[in-house]
GROMACS .gro file of C-alpha atoms in nm:
model
  206
    1MET     CA    1   0.000   0.000   0.000
    2LYS     CA    2   0.124   0.350  -0.073
    3PRO     CA    3   0.048   0.560   0.236
    4GLY     CA    4   0.114   0.897   0.069
    5LEU     CA    5   0.085   1.225   0.260
    6LEU     CA    6  -0.155   1.199   0.554
    7LEU     CA    7  -0.448   1.074   0.356
    8PHE     CA    8  -0.799   1.019   0.490
    9LEU     CA    9  -1.098   0.814   0.386
   10VAL     CA   10  -1.311   0.931   0.096
   11ALA     CA   11  -1.614   0.711   0.035
   12CYS     CA   12  -1.723   0.632  -0.317
   13GLY     CA   13  -2.090   0.572  -0.384
   14GLY     CA   14  -2.377   0.710  -0.591
   15GLY     CA   15  -2.375   0.971  -0.862
   16ALA     CA   16  -2.458   1.008  -1.226
   17ALA     CA   17  -2.313   0.732  -1.441
   18SER     CA   18  -2.005   0.830  -1.640
   19THR     CA   19  -1.772   0.573  -1.789
   20GLY     CA   20  -1.533   0.826  -1.940
   21THR     CA   21  -1.383   0.829  -2.286
   22SER     CA   22  -1.142   0.544  -2.360
   23ASN     CA   23  -0.854   0.544  -2.605
   24THR     CA   24  -0.637   0.234  -2.629
   25ALA     CA   25  -0.276   0.319  -2.549
   26ASP     CA   26   0.038   0.111  -2.600
   27PRO     CA   27  -0.144  -0.204  -2.723
   28GLY     CA   28   0.170  -0.416  -2.700
   29THR     CA   29   0.200  -0.401  -2.321
   30GLY     CA   30   0.007  -0.714  -2.230
   31ALA     CA   31  -0.348  -0.800  -2.126
   32SER     CA   32  -0.539  -0.882  -1.810
   33GLY     CA   33  -0.578  -1.256  -1.869
   34GLY     CA   34  -0.605  -1.472  -1.560
   35LEU     CA   35  -0.718  -1.201  -1.316
   36PRO     CA   36  -1.062  -1.193  -1.149
   37ALA     CA   37  -1.323  -1.000  -1.345
   38ALA     CA   38  -1.373  -0.748  -1.062
   39TYR     CA   39  -1.044  -0.570  -1.146
   40ALA     CA   40  -0.906  -0.737  -1.459
   41SER     CA   41  -0.950  -0.435  -1.687
   42LEU     CA   42  -0.736  -0.224  -1.455
   43PHE     CA   43  -0.447  -0.422  -1.603
   44GLU     CA   44  -0.511  -0.331  -1.967
   45ALA     CA   45  -0.308  -0.042  -2.108
   46LYS     CA   46  -0.543   0.243  -2.202
   47THR     CA   47  -0.626   0.609  -2.152
   48LEU     CA   48  -0.952   0.718  -1.988
   49THR     CA   49  -1.084   1.074  -1.973
   50PHE     CA   50  -1.352   1.177  -1.723
   51PRO     CA   51  -1.548   1.496  -1.650
   52ALA     CA   52  -1.427   1.643  -1.321
   53GLU     CA   53  -1.505   1.907  -1.061
   54LEU     CA   54  -1.282   2.069  -0.797
   55VAL     CA   55  -1.450   2.204  -0.482
   56VAL     CA   56  -1.247   2.425  -0.247
   57SER     CA   57  -1.392   2.538   0.087
   58MET     CA   58  -1.225   2.783   0.326
   59ASP     CA   59  -1.354   3.028   0.586
   60GLY     CA   60  -1.714   2.966   0.486
   61GLN     CA   61  -1.647   3.027   0.118
   62THR     CA   62  -1.683   2.753  -0.146
   63ASP     CA   63  -1.541   2.775  -0.497
   64LYS     CA   64  -1.609   2.524  -0.772
   65SER     CA   65  -1.439   2.469  -1.105
   66THR     CA   66  -1.485   2.208  -1.376
   67GLY     CA   67  -1.247   2.031  -1.610
   68THR     CA   68  -1.134   1.680  -1.691
   69VAL     CA   69  -0.920   1.410  -1.535
   70THR     CA   70  -0.719   1.180  -1.760
   71CYS     CA   71  -0.610   0.844  -1.620
   72VAL     CA   72  -0.343   0.648  -1.809
   73ILE     CA   73  -0.286   0.279  -1.740
   74SER     CA   74   0.062   0.175  -1.856
   75ASN     CA   75   0.357  -0.055  -1.786
   76VAL     CA   76   0.135  -0.363  -1.764
   77ALA     CA   77   0.355  -0.662  -1.686
   78ASP     CA   78   0.351  -1.011  -1.542
   79ARG     CA   79   0.468  -1.034  -1.182
   80ALA     CA   80   0.732  -1.294  -1.098
   81GLU     CA   81   0.542  -1.392  -0.783
   82GLY     CA   82   0.219  -1.432  -0.981
   83GLY     CA   83  -0.038  -1.189  -1.112
   84LYS     CA   84   0.021  -0.858  -1.289
   85THR     CA   85   0.139  -0.505  -1.222
   86ALA     CA   86   0.028  -0.181  -1.383
   87GLN     CA   87   0.094   0.188  -1.338
   88LEU     CA   88  -0.201   0.428  -1.304
   89ASP     CA   89  -0.142   0.801  -1.352
   90CYS     CA   90  -0.435   1.042  -1.314
   91THR     CA   91  -0.372   1.405  -1.406
   92SER     CA   92  -0.581   1.717  -1.463
   93GLU     CA   93  -0.566   2.087  -1.540
   94LEU     CA   94  -0.750   2.113  -1.208
   95GLU     CA   95  -0.571   2.082  -0.876
   96MET     CA   96  -0.547   1.717  -0.768
   97PRO     CA   97  -0.522   1.715  -0.385
   98ALA     CA   98  -0.492   1.335  -0.402
   99SER     CA   99  -0.566   1.060  -0.654
  100PRO     CA  100  -0.547   0.682  -0.693
  101SER     CA  101  -0.231   0.716  -0.904
  102GLY     CA  102   0.040   0.460  -0.835
  103THR     CA  103   0.144   0.101  -0.893
  104PHE     CA  104  -0.127  -0.162  -0.870
  105VAL     CA  105  -0.077  -0.535  -0.825
  106GLY     CA  106  -0.350  -0.782  -0.917
  107THR     CA  107  -0.341  -1.151  -0.833
  108ALA     CA  108  -0.590  -1.434  -0.816
  109ASP     CA  109  -0.643  -1.334  -0.451
  110GLY     CA  110  -0.696  -0.960  -0.475
  111LEU     CA  111  -0.589  -0.608  -0.566
  112TRP     CA  112  -0.314  -0.401  -0.397
  113HIS     CA  113  -0.160  -0.052  -0.430
  114LEU     CA  114   0.214  -0.064  -0.354
  115ASP     CA  115   0.529   0.147  -0.340
  116ASP     CA  116   0.737  -0.156  -0.444
  117PRO     CA  117   0.569  -0.397  -0.691
  118ALA     CA  118   0.797  -0.677  -0.568
  119ALA     CA  119   0.702  -0.626  -0.202
  120ALA     CA  120   0.513  -0.890  -0.008
  121LEU     CA  121   0.135  -0.853  -0.035
  122ASP     CA  122   0.009  -0.779   0.315
  123PRO     CA  123  -0.353  -0.902   0.353
  124LYS     CA  124  -0.450  -0.608   0.572
  125TYR     CA  125  -0.368  -0.367   0.287
  126ARG     CA  126  -0.566  -0.555   0.023
  127LEU     CA  127  -0.799  -0.314  -0.155
  128LEU     CA  128  -1.037  -0.567  -0.308
  129GLY     CA  129  -1.076  -0.942  -0.293
  130ALA     CA  130  -1.115  -1.175  -0.590
  131THR     CA  131  -1.479  -1.200  -0.488
  132PRO     CA  132  -1.553  -0.845  -0.372
  133ALA     CA  133  -1.740  -0.782  -0.049
  134ALA     CA  134  -1.830  -0.463   0.135
  135GLY     CA  135  -1.621  -0.390   0.442
  136LYS     CA  136  -1.378  -0.161   0.619
  137THR     CA  137  -1.028  -0.210   0.759
  138GLU     CA  138  -0.855   0.035   0.993
  139ILE     CA  139  -0.481   0.025   1.063
  140LYS     CA  140  -0.373   0.231   1.363
  141GLY     CA  141  -0.055   0.440   1.350
  142GLN     CA  142   0.254   0.325   1.539
  143ASP     CA  143   0.338   0.657   1.711
  144PRO     CA  144   0.186   0.652   2.064
  145ASP     CA  145   0.213   1.032   2.087
  146MET     CA  146   0.010   1.100   1.774
  147GLU     CA  147  -0.339   0.994   1.674
  148SER     CA  148  -0.294   0.859   1.325
  149GLY     CA  149  -0.392   0.568   1.109
  150GLU     CA  150  -0.503   0.436   0.773
  151MET     CA  151  -0.832   0.302   0.646
  152ILE     CA  152  -0.954   0.102   0.348
  153SER     CA  153  -1.325   0.086   0.266
  154VAL     CA  154  -1.512  -0.112   0.000
  155GLU     CA  155  -1.875  -0.075  -0.098
  156ALA     CA  156  -2.097  -0.194  -0.381
  157HIS     CA  157  -2.212   0.075  -0.621
  158ALA     CA  158  -2.397   0.091  -0.953
  159GLY     CA  159  -2.325  -0.268  -1.048
  160GLY     CA  160  -1.959  -0.243  -0.947
  161TRP     CA  161  -1.738  -0.165  -0.647
  162CYS     CA  162  -1.585   0.147  -0.498
  163ILE     CA  163  -1.262   0.142  -0.299
  164ALA     CA  164  -1.147   0.425  -0.071
  165TYR     CA  165  -0.805   0.457   0.095
  166GLY     CA  166  -0.693   0.716   0.343
  167ALA     CA  167  -0.487   0.806   0.645
  168TRP     CA  168  -0.484   1.076   0.907
  169GLY     CA  169  -0.234   1.233   1.142
  170GLY     CA  170  -0.285   1.606   1.184
  171ASP     CA  171  -0.409   1.685   0.833
  172GLU     CA  172  -0.644   1.451   0.653
  173GLY     CA  173  -0.676   1.346   0.290
  174GLY     CA  174  -0.746   1.049   0.069
  175TRP     CA  175  -0.856   0.902  -0.260
  176SER     CA  176  -1.118   0.670  -0.398
  177MET     CA  177  -1.163   0.471  -0.716
  178CYS     CA  178  -1.468   0.299  -0.857
  179LEU     CA  179  -1.459  -0.010  -1.079
  180LYS     CA  180  -1.737  -0.156  -1.291
  181ASP     CA  181  -1.695  -0.472  -1.498
  182GLY     CA  182  -1.335  -0.462  -1.381
  183ALA     CA  183  -1.266  -0.119  -1.533
  184LEU     CA  184  -1.201   0.220  -1.374
  185VAL     CA  185  -1.513   0.442  -1.404
  186GLY     CA  186  -1.434   0.723  -1.160
  187GLY     CA  187  -1.270   0.839  -0.843
  188SER     CA  188  -1.190   1.128  -0.613
  189GLY     CA  189  -0.920   1.295  -0.407
  190PHE     CA  190  -0.945   1.491  -0.084
  191PHE     CA  191  -0.727   1.695   0.149
  192ALA     CA  192  -0.820   1.890   0.463
  193GLY     CA  193  -0.572   2.110   0.644
  194GLY     CA  194  -0.678   2.471   0.687
  195SER     CA  195  -0.900   2.440   0.380
  196THR     CA  196  -1.094   2.146   0.235
  197ARG     CA  197  -1.015   2.051  -0.124
  198ASP     CA  198  -1.208   1.781  -0.310
  199VAL     CA  199  -1.174   1.667  -0.670
  200PHE     CA  200  -1.436   1.432  -0.816
  201PHE     CA  201  -1.420   1.260  -1.154
  202GLY     CA  202  -1.642   1.019  -1.342
  203GLU     CA  203  -1.873   0.790  -1.148
  204VAL     CA  204  -1.831   0.890  -0.782
  205LYS     CA  205  -2.042   1.002  -0.488
  206ARG     CA  206  -2.028   1.369  -0.388
   0.00000   0.00000   0.00000
């Protein structure tokens, strides 16, 4: 799991359906064969573009701006220990306080987000099981002098599944991603520290 910078839970749920615009990218980088259907398409090289909105709130004032978020799936490869790895990069002309960008590992047992693709797959950091089920896992921070921790949440939504990851320790922030038929259909990013900044893209709950 990639802890990032003091990220907090962002739930992913309802909202208007939006599957984004897909353009196949780098077709020679391998396919998703052998992975469970719930996340298989996350391991197919492609580019997805979603409508997006940034909401910034501070001192009782809220500003909103619209744009797009483009998510590129690349570097799809077989993993020596079994399963596949892929890089997800989500960018926008809008500010992205957080996003699901990073290295993903998919195996027959589940889906992970890692700093090191060769690292051991810790069950408590699994984002989604081969057979998805709603649930929540909280991992408490190790510093006894600071209230901190991480959380992973999964919930069913619109015929698919939404995953949210976050952590807290002073400031708060986090990201979510929603999958349907194994493919990315939306997500969000959040940070709170003085101001609250939320970016939403595609199929995601506000």
